Amino acid sequence: MGGDDPDKNVVDGEGPVREVILSPYRLGRTPVTNRQFQQFVEATGYRTGAERIGWSFVFHLFVDEETRKRTQRVRGAPWWCVVEGASWWSPEGPGSTLEDRWLHPVTHVDHMDALAFCSWAGVRLPTEAEWEAGARGGLVQARFPWGDELTPDGVHQCNIWQGTFPTVNTRDDGYIGTSPVATYPPNGYGLHDVAGNVWEWCGDWFTNRHAAERSSNPPGPARGTEKVMRGGSHMCHDSYCNRYRVAARSKNDPDSSSGNLGFRIAADDATG
Ligand SMILES: [Ca+2]
């Protein structure tokens, strides 16, 4: 677990490289989709955090000029617009729908929403260690879930950003915004979308300090203020965020939601 890429962001705490022992577990093959989340909502009447507070973060290129002018922006990340009415079922705000996107990853879900889905489904979020071991697909210290080259033989392996962030996305990989899950090939463990598409919540509180010693089933810090997210998203580009690398990590407030953040489920493996 962990990495020592020379181009990592030091404050992210990717290193040191360390050995982690995990009990058998299972991971969702893809991030949870809009269709799956809809089944949960239909069964429970659940309302997400974004629906309750009335807004979520939407990438500036996905809102119209009028909305862009009048919305608040995030200091240091002005491409995030605070859009009233944006939610998992209306990802760009009023008027937007999930038509043609039912098999895309659910977005605009905060950490509590992800936990609520898991509780309903009888599963849980992966620990960060479980997430990373799965994402690596059996490769040892490779840069990506499929190997060391971003586009082997010129073929895109994940949905990230091509062009000039944050204004011009040339869509070379086929998608601006989210893509249907499993559009790209799986890794060695059969997992899709562990790089790019949407960030994925993990169960752990975030820390950027890790002991180098071997550990078993590390659960992360006992407390914290931000939760770990992994995998990078359709907005990642090496000019600004090269966190589609498999050792890369980031964090977010548990009550934060946005159009590039979803989750994947995990479960103990009862069969051992
Ligand atoms: Ca893309």
mmCIF file of C-alpha atoms and ligand atoms in Angstrom:
data_model
loop_
_atom_site.group_PDB
_atom_site.id
_atom_site.type_symbol
_atom_site.label_atom_id
_atom_site.label_comp_id
_atom_site.label_asym_id
_atom_site.label_seq_id
_atom_site.Cartn_x
_atom_site.Cartn_y
_atom_site.Cartn_z
ATOM 1 C CA MET A 1 0.000 0.000 0.000
ATOM 2 C CA GLY A 2 1.116 3.556 -0.647
ATOM 3 C CA GLY A 3 3.483 4.931 -3.220
ATOM 4 C CA ASP A 4 6.560 7.059 -3.637
ATOM 5 C CA ASP A 5 5.890 8.609 -7.035
ATOM 6 C CA PRO A 6 8.224 11.570 -7.588
ATOM 7 C CA ASP A 7 5.275 13.589 -8.927
ATOM 8 C CA LYS A 8 3.009 13.017 -5.970
ATOM 9 C CA ASN A 9 1.684 15.877 -3.883
ATOM 10 C CA VAL A 10 3.637 15.495 -0.634
ATOM 11 C CA VAL A 11 0.832 16.684 1.655
ATOM 12 C CA ASP A 12 -1.442 13.892 0.362
ATOM 13 C CA GLY A 13 0.427 11.288 2.421
ATOM 14 C CA GLU A 14 0.739 8.607 -0.256
ATOM 15 C CA GLY A 15 3.790 7.116 1.413
ATOM 16 C CA PRO A 16 5.571 5.416 2.884
ATOM 17 C CA VAL A 17 5.113 2.210 0.926
ATOM 18 C CA ARG A 18 3.967 -0.314 3.523
ATOM 19 C CA GLU A 19 2.768 -3.867 3.803
ATOM 20 C CA VAL A 20 -0.850 -4.418 4.761
ATOM 21 C CA ILE A 21 -2.515 -7.746 5.532
ATOM 22 C CA LEU A 22 -6.250 -7.935 4.825
ATOM 23 C CA SER A 23 -8.878 -10.479 5.775
ATOM 24 C CA PRO A 24 -10.860 -11.776 2.774
ATOM 25 C CA TYR A 25 -13.361 -9.245 1.532
ATOM 26 C CA ARG A 26 -15.384 -8.362 -1.522
ATOM 27 C CA LEU A 27 -15.641 -5.124 -3.487
ATOM 28 C CA GLY A 28 -18.264 -3.866 -5.869
ATOM 29 C CA ARG A 29 -17.137 -4.402 -9.471
ATOM 30 C CA THR A 30 -18.151 -0.846 -10.289
ATOM 31 C CA PRO A 31 -19.155 2.279 -8.396
ATOM 32 C CA VAL A 32 -22.807 2.270 -7.299
ATOM 33 C CA THR A 33 -24.940 3.423 -10.232
ATOM 34 C CA ASN A 34 -27.822 5.854 -10.424
ATOM 35 C CA ARG A 35 -30.133 2.878 -11.042
ATOM 36 C CA GLN A 36 -28.955 1.137 -7.884
ATOM 37 C CA PHE A 37 -29.276 4.298 -5.847
ATOM 38 C CA GLN A 38 -32.773 4.821 -7.216
ATOM 39 C CA GLN A 39 -33.755 1.349 -5.958
ATOM 40 C CA PHE A 40 -32.568 2.355 -2.495
ATOM 41 C CA VAL A 41 -34.485 5.640 -2.586
ATOM 42 C CA GLU A 42 -37.661 3.979 -3.859
ATOM 43 C CA ALA A 43 -37.479 1.383 -1.079
ATOM 44 C CA THR A 44 -36.751 3.803 1.739
ATOM 45 C CA GLY A 45 -37.820 7.310 0.747
ATOM 46 C CA TYR A 46 -34.320 8.430 1.657
ATOM 47 C CA ARG A 47 -33.378 12.048 1.007
ATOM 48 C CA THR A 48 -29.727 12.864 0.430
ATOM 49 C CA GLY A 49 -27.789 15.617 2.141
ATOM 50 C CA ALA A 50 -27.804 17.711 -1.044
ATOM 51 C CA GLU A 51 -31.598 17.420 -1.281
ATOM 52 C CA ARG A 52 -32.017 18.466 2.348
ATOM 53 C CA ILE A 53 -29.715 21.503 2.148
ATOM 54 C CA GLY A 54 -30.948 22.344 -1.347
ATOM 55 C CA TRP A 55 -27.721 22.549 -3.354
ATOM 56 C CA SER A 56 -24.553 20.746 -4.441
ATOM 57 C CA PHE A 57 -21.303 21.485 -6.255
ATOM 58 C CA VAL A 58 -21.507 21.366 -10.071
ATOM 59 C CA PHE A 59 -18.569 21.805 -12.453
ATOM 60 C CA HIS A 60 -18.761 25.200 -14.185
ATOM 61 C CA LEU A 61 -18.850 23.845 -17.758
ATOM 62 C CA PHE A 62 -22.051 21.939 -16.950
ATOM 63 C CA VAL A 63 -24.136 24.944 -15.951
ATOM 64 C CA ASP A 64 -25.511 27.639 -18.215
ATOM 65 C CA GLU A 65 -24.015 31.088 -18.481
ATOM 66 C CA GLU A 66 -26.763 32.646 -16.393
ATOM 67 C CA THR A 67 -26.302 30.217 -13.510
ATOM 68 C CA ARG A 68 -22.535 30.514 -13.760
ATOM 69 C CA LYS A 69 -22.732 34.268 -13.317
ATOM 70 C CA ARG A 70 -24.888 34.246 -10.226
ATOM 71 C CA THR A 71 -23.597 31.229 -8.300
ATOM 72 C CA GLN A 72 -21.032 31.232 -5.566
ATOM 73 C CA ARG A 73 -17.654 29.764 -6.449
ATOM 74 C CA VAL A 74 -15.226 27.878 -4.269
ATOM 75 C CA ARG A 75 -12.160 29.877 -3.300
ATOM 76 C CA GLY A 76 -9.100 28.200 -4.831
ATOM 77 C CA ALA A 77 -11.321 26.000 -7.026
ATOM 78 C CA PRO A 78 -13.489 28.477 -8.964
ATOM 79 C CA TRP A 79 -14.673 25.747 -11.356
ATOM 80 C CA TRP A 80 -17.070 24.544 -8.643
ATOM 81 C CA CYS A 81 -20.438 26.294 -8.696
ATOM 82 C CA VAL A 82 -22.885 26.124 -5.816
ATOM 83 C CA VAL A 83 -26.002 25.095 -7.729
ATOM 84 C CA GLU A 84 -29.394 25.185 -6.039
ATOM 85 C CA GLY A 85 -31.468 22.140 -6.807
ATOM 86 C CA ALA A 86 -28.507 20.009 -7.908
ATOM 87 C CA SER A 87 -28.812 16.497 -6.507
ATOM 88 C CA TRP A 88 -28.223 12.858 -7.442
ATOM 89 C CA TRP A 89 -31.343 12.821 -9.664
ATOM 90 C CA SER A 90 -30.735 16.270 -11.155
ATOM 91 C CA PRO A 91 -26.949 16.397 -11.431
ATOM 92 C CA GLU A 92 -26.652 19.830 -13.069
ATOM 93 C CA GLY A 93 -29.556 21.402 -11.222
ATOM 94 C CA PRO A 94 -33.131 22.190 -12.309
ATOM 95 C CA GLY A 95 -33.964 20.794 -15.736
ATOM 96 C CA SER A 96 -31.223 18.165 -15.743
ATOM 97 C CA THR A 97 -32.212 14.518 -15.464
ATOM 98 C CA LEU A 98 -30.677 11.060 -15.378
ATOM 99 C CA GLU A 99 -32.000 10.187 -18.820
ATOM 100 C CA ASP A 100 -29.280 8.130 -20.557
ATOM 101 C CA ARG A 101 -27.285 8.141 -17.314
ATOM 102 C CA TRP A 102 -28.914 5.393 -15.248
ATOM 103 C CA LEU A 103 -25.805 3.279 -15.567
ATOM 104 C CA HIS A 104 -23.452 6.117 -14.672
ATOM 105 C CA PRO A 105 -22.103 6.267 -11.119
ATOM 106 C CA VAL A 106 -24.379 8.051 -8.670
ATOM 107 C CA THR A 107 -22.978 11.469 -7.740
ATOM 108 C CA HIS A 108 -23.921 14.302 -5.373
ATOM 109 C CA VAL A 109 -23.907 11.842 -2.469
ATOM 110 C CA ASP A 110 -22.177 12.765 0.765
ATOM 111 C CA HIS A 111 -20.523 10.276 3.108
ATOM 112 C CA MET A 112 -23.682 9.792 5.178
ATOM 113 C CA ASP A 113 -25.678 9.088 2.017
ATOM 114 C CA ALA A 114 -23.156 6.422 1.034
ATOM 115 C CA LEU A 115 -23.380 4.856 4.501
ATOM 116 C CA ALA A 116 -27.183 4.904 4.363
ATOM 117 C CA PHE A 117 -27.163 3.074 1.020
ATOM 118 C CA CYS A 118 -24.714 0.500 2.390
ATOM 119 C CA SER A 119 -26.814 -0.051 5.498
ATOM 120 C CA TRP A 120 -29.908 -0.667 3.365
ATOM 121 C CA ALA A 121 -28.015 -3.033 1.060
ATOM 122 C CA GLY A 122 -26.409 -4.965 3.929
ATOM 123 C CA VAL A 123 -22.901 -3.989 2.904
ATOM 124 C CA ARG A 124 -20.383 -1.363 3.954
ATOM 125 C CA LEU A 125 -17.872 1.084 2.541
ATOM 126 C CA PRO A 126 -14.385 -0.304 1.919
ATOM 127 C CA THR A 127 -11.559 0.721 4.186
ATOM 128 C CA GLU A 128 -8.944 2.691 2.313
ATOM 129 C CA ALA A 129 -6.586 -0.294 2.502
ATOM 130 C CA GLU A 130 -9.244 -2.561 0.996
ATOM 131 C CA TRP A 131 -9.969 -0.034 -1.705
ATOM 132 C CA GLU A 132 -6.315 0.294 -2.671
ATOM 133 C CA ALA A 133 -5.566 -3.432 -2.599
ATOM 134 C CA GLY A 134 -8.541 -3.981 -4.875
ATOM 135 C CA ALA A 135 -7.664 -1.115 -7.180
ATOM 136 C CA ARG A 136 -4.143 -2.427 -7.663
ATOM 137 C CA GLY A 137 -5.611 -5.577 -9.182
ATOM 138 C CA GLY A 138 -2.717 -7.775 -8.113
ATOM 139 C CA LEU A 139 0.022 -5.547 -9.530
ATOM 140 C CA VAL A 140 2.797 -4.486 -7.162
ATOM 141 C CA GLN A 141 3.643 -0.778 -7.119
ATOM 142 C CA ALA A 142 2.364 -0.142 -10.643
ATOM 143 C CA ARG A 143 1.438 3.461 -11.403
ATOM 144 C CA PHE A 144 -2.075 2.638 -12.593
ATOM 145 C CA PRO A 145 -4.514 -0.222 -11.979
ATOM 146 C CA TRP A 146 -3.510 -1.727 -15.369
ATOM 147 C CA GLY A 147 0.246 -1.024 -15.397
ATOM 148 C CA ASP A 148 2.664 1.870 -15.675
ATOM 149 C CA GLU A 149 1.564 3.528 -18.915
ATOM 150 C CA LEU A 150 -1.432 5.864 -18.938
ATOM 151 C CA THR A 151 -2.576 4.938 -22.454
ATOM 152 C CA PRO A 152 -0.913 1.685 -23.535
ATOM 153 C CA ASP A 153 -0.827 1.526 -27.356
ATOM 154 C CA GLY A 154 -2.663 4.834 -27.311
ATOM 155 C CA VAL A 155 -5.805 3.295 -25.799
ATOM 156 C CA HIS A 156 -7.595 5.108 -22.988
ATOM 157 C CA GLN A 157 -8.105 2.967 -19.892
ATOM 158 C CA CYS A 158 -10.158 5.364 -17.802
ATOM 159 C CA ASN A 159 -12.297 8.494 -17.890
ATOM 160 C CA ILE A 160 -10.195 11.508 -16.941
ATOM 161 C CA TRP A 161 -9.614 14.915 -18.555
ATOM 162 C CA GLN A 162 -7.821 15.606 -21.820
ATOM 163 C CA GLY A 163 -7.110 19.128 -22.956
ATOM 164 C CA THR A 164 -6.607 22.193 -20.810
ATOM 165 C CA PHE A 165 -8.082 22.148 -17.333
ATOM 166 C CA PRO A 166 -10.485 23.692 -16.421
ATOM 167 C CA THR A 167 -11.709 25.177 -19.693
ATOM 168 C CA VAL A 168 -11.164 22.819 -22.641
ATOM 169 C CA ASN A 169 -11.969 19.117 -22.435
ATOM 170 C CA THR A 170 -11.187 17.466 -25.783
ATOM 171 C CA ARG A 171 -13.010 14.296 -24.739
ATOM 172 C CA ASP A 172 -10.345 12.012 -26.270
ATOM 173 C CA ASP A 173 -11.430 9.213 -23.919
ATOM 174 C CA GLY A 174 -15.034 9.572 -25.105
ATOM 175 C CA TYR A 175 -16.547 11.426 -22.162
ATOM 176 C CA ILE A 176 -16.962 14.837 -20.650
ATOM 177 C CA GLY A 177 -18.426 14.296 -17.229
ATOM 178 C CA THR A 178 -19.242 10.825 -15.941
ATOM 179 C CA SER A 179 -19.266 7.708 -18.116
ATOM 180 C CA PRO A 180 -21.346 4.527 -17.857
ATOM 181 C CA VAL A 181 -19.690 2.170 -15.373
ATOM 182 C CA ALA A 182 -17.536 -0.560 -16.920
ATOM 183 C CA THR A 183 -16.969 1.423 -20.116
ATOM 184 C CA TYR A 184 -13.253 0.727 -19.785
ATOM 185 C CA PRO A 185 -11.551 -2.654 -19.184
ATOM 186 C CA PRO A 186 -11.411 -4.106 -15.650
ATOM 187 C CA ASN A 187 -8.210 -4.488 -13.661
ATOM 188 C CA GLY A 188 -6.714 -7.848 -12.704
ATOM 189 C CA TYR A 189 -9.384 -8.372 -10.034
ATOM 190 C CA GLY A 190 -12.273 -7.614 -12.386
ATOM 191 C CA LEU A 191 -12.888 -4.135 -10.979
ATOM 192 C CA HIS A 192 -13.920 -1.291 -13.283
ATOM 193 C CA ASP A 193 -13.559 2.462 -12.856
ATOM 194 C CA VAL A 194 -11.101 2.380 -9.961
ATOM 195 C CA ALA A 195 -9.252 5.151 -11.809
ATOM 196 C CA GLY A 196 -11.172 8.189 -13.035
ATOM 197 C CA ASN A 197 -14.919 8.603 -13.622
ATOM 198 C CA VAL A 198 -15.842 9.493 -10.015
ATOM 199 C CA TRP A 199 -13.965 9.756 -6.749
ATOM 200 C CA GLU A 200 -15.053 7.063 -4.305
ATOM 201 C CA TRP A 201 -15.697 7.517 -0.599
ATOM 202 C CA CYS A 202 -13.856 5.152 1.750
ATOM 203 C CA GLY A 203 -14.759 4.450 5.359
ATOM 204 C CA ASP A 204 -11.583 5.916 6.865
ATOM 205 C CA TRP A 205 -10.995 9.294 8.406
ATOM 206 C CA PHE A 206 -8.157 11.023 6.571
ATOM 207 C CA THR A 207 -4.610 11.370 7.822
ATOM 208 C CA ASN A 208 -1.462 12.019 5.831
ATOM 209 C CA ARG A 209 0.782 10.297 8.361
ATOM 210 C CA HIS A 210 1.263 6.559 8.117
ATOM 211 C CA ALA A 211 3.514 4.179 10.019
ATOM 212 C CA ALA A 212 5.897 2.226 7.810
ATOM 213 C CA GLU A 213 5.372 -0.985 9.783
ATOM 214 C CA ARG A 214 3.299 -3.863 8.517
ATOM 215 C CA SER A 215 -0.311 -3.763 9.757
ATOM 216 C CA SER A 216 -3.434 -5.916 9.583
ATOM 217 C CA ASN A 217 -6.814 -4.572 8.461
ATOM 218 C CA PRO A 218 -5.940 -0.933 9.204
ATOM 219 C CA PRO A 219 -9.187 0.979 9.845
ATOM 220 C CA GLY A 220 -7.643 4.459 9.592
ATOM 221 C CA PRO A 221 -7.577 7.031 12.401
ATOM 222 C CA ALA A 222 -10.099 6.723 15.241
ATOM 223 C CA ARG A 223 -11.375 10.225 14.536
ATOM 224 C CA GLY A 224 -10.930 13.068 12.129
ATOM 225 C CA THR A 225 -12.677 15.831 10.256
ATOM 226 C CA GLU A 226 -12.452 14.623 6.654
ATOM 227 C CA LYS A 227 -13.058 11.271 4.994
ATOM 228 C CA VAL A 228 -10.767 9.579 2.501
ATOM 229 C CA MET A 229 -11.733 9.460 -1.159
ATOM 230 C CA ARG A 230 -9.857 7.519 -3.790
ATOM 231 C CA GLY A 231 -9.521 6.977 -7.525
ATOM 232 C CA GLY A 232 -9.716 10.427 -9.072
ATOM 233 C CA SER A 233 -12.465 11.566 -11.417
ATOM 234 C CA HIS A 234 -13.375 12.728 -14.900
ATOM 235 C CA MET A 235 -11.893 16.074 -13.892
ATOM 236 C CA CYS A 236 -8.373 14.783 -13.220
ATOM 237 C CA HIS A 237 -5.605 16.008 -15.505
ATOM 238 C CA ASP A 238 -1.917 15.908 -14.762
ATOM 239 C CA SER A 239 -1.694 19.682 -15.033
ATOM 240 C CA TYR A 240 -3.818 20.059 -11.943
ATOM 241 C CA CYS A 241 -4.668 16.760 -10.254
ATOM 242 C CA ASN A 242 -2.780 13.597 -11.213
ATOM 243 C CA ARG A 243 -4.705 11.642 -8.608
ATOM 244 C CA TYR A 244 -5.906 9.016 -11.048
ATOM 245 C CA ARG A 245 -2.672 7.216 -10.105
ATOM 246 C CA VAL A 246 -3.522 4.177 -8.019
ATOM 247 C CA ALA A 247 -1.517 5.297 -4.954
ATOM 248 C CA ALA A 248 -3.083 8.763 -5.010
ATOM 249 C CA ARG A 249 -5.564 9.840 -2.387
ATOM 250 C CA SER A 250 -7.618 12.805 -1.343
ATOM 251 C CA LYS A 251 -10.210 13.829 1.224
ATOM 252 C CA ASN A 252 -13.430 15.690 1.680
ATOM 253 C CA ASP A 253 -15.794 16.849 4.393
ATOM 254 C CA PRO A 254 -18.233 14.015 5.094
ATOM 255 C CA ASP A 255 -21.183 16.327 4.420
ATOM 256 C CA SER A 256 -19.833 17.515 1.071
ATOM 257 C CA SER A 257 -21.228 16.361 -2.270
ATOM 258 C CA SER A 258 -20.355 17.086 -5.865
ATOM 259 C CA GLY A 259 -20.798 15.919 -9.429
ATOM 260 C CA ASN A 260 -17.596 13.874 -9.451
ATOM 261 C CA LEU A 261 -17.865 11.953 -6.181
ATOM 262 C CA GLY A 262 -19.603 8.624 -5.606
ATOM 263 C CA PHE A 263 -18.795 5.349 -3.870
ATOM 264 C CA ARG A 264 -18.255 1.615 -4.223
ATOM 265 C CA ILE A 265 -19.490 -1.023 -1.805
ATOM 266 C CA ALA A 266 -17.554 -3.654 0.128
ATOM 267 C CA ALA A 267 -18.429 -6.648 2.288
ATOM 268 C CA ASP A 268 -16.682 -9.223 4.407
ATOM 269 C CA ASP A 269 -16.192 -12.431 2.462
ATOM 270 C CA ALA A 270 -18.217 -14.966 4.398
ATOM 271 C CA THR A 271 -16.815 -17.791 2.292
ATOM 272 C CA GLY A 272 -13.312 -16.949 3.513
HETATM 273 CA CA CA B 1 -13.044 12.194 -19.999
#
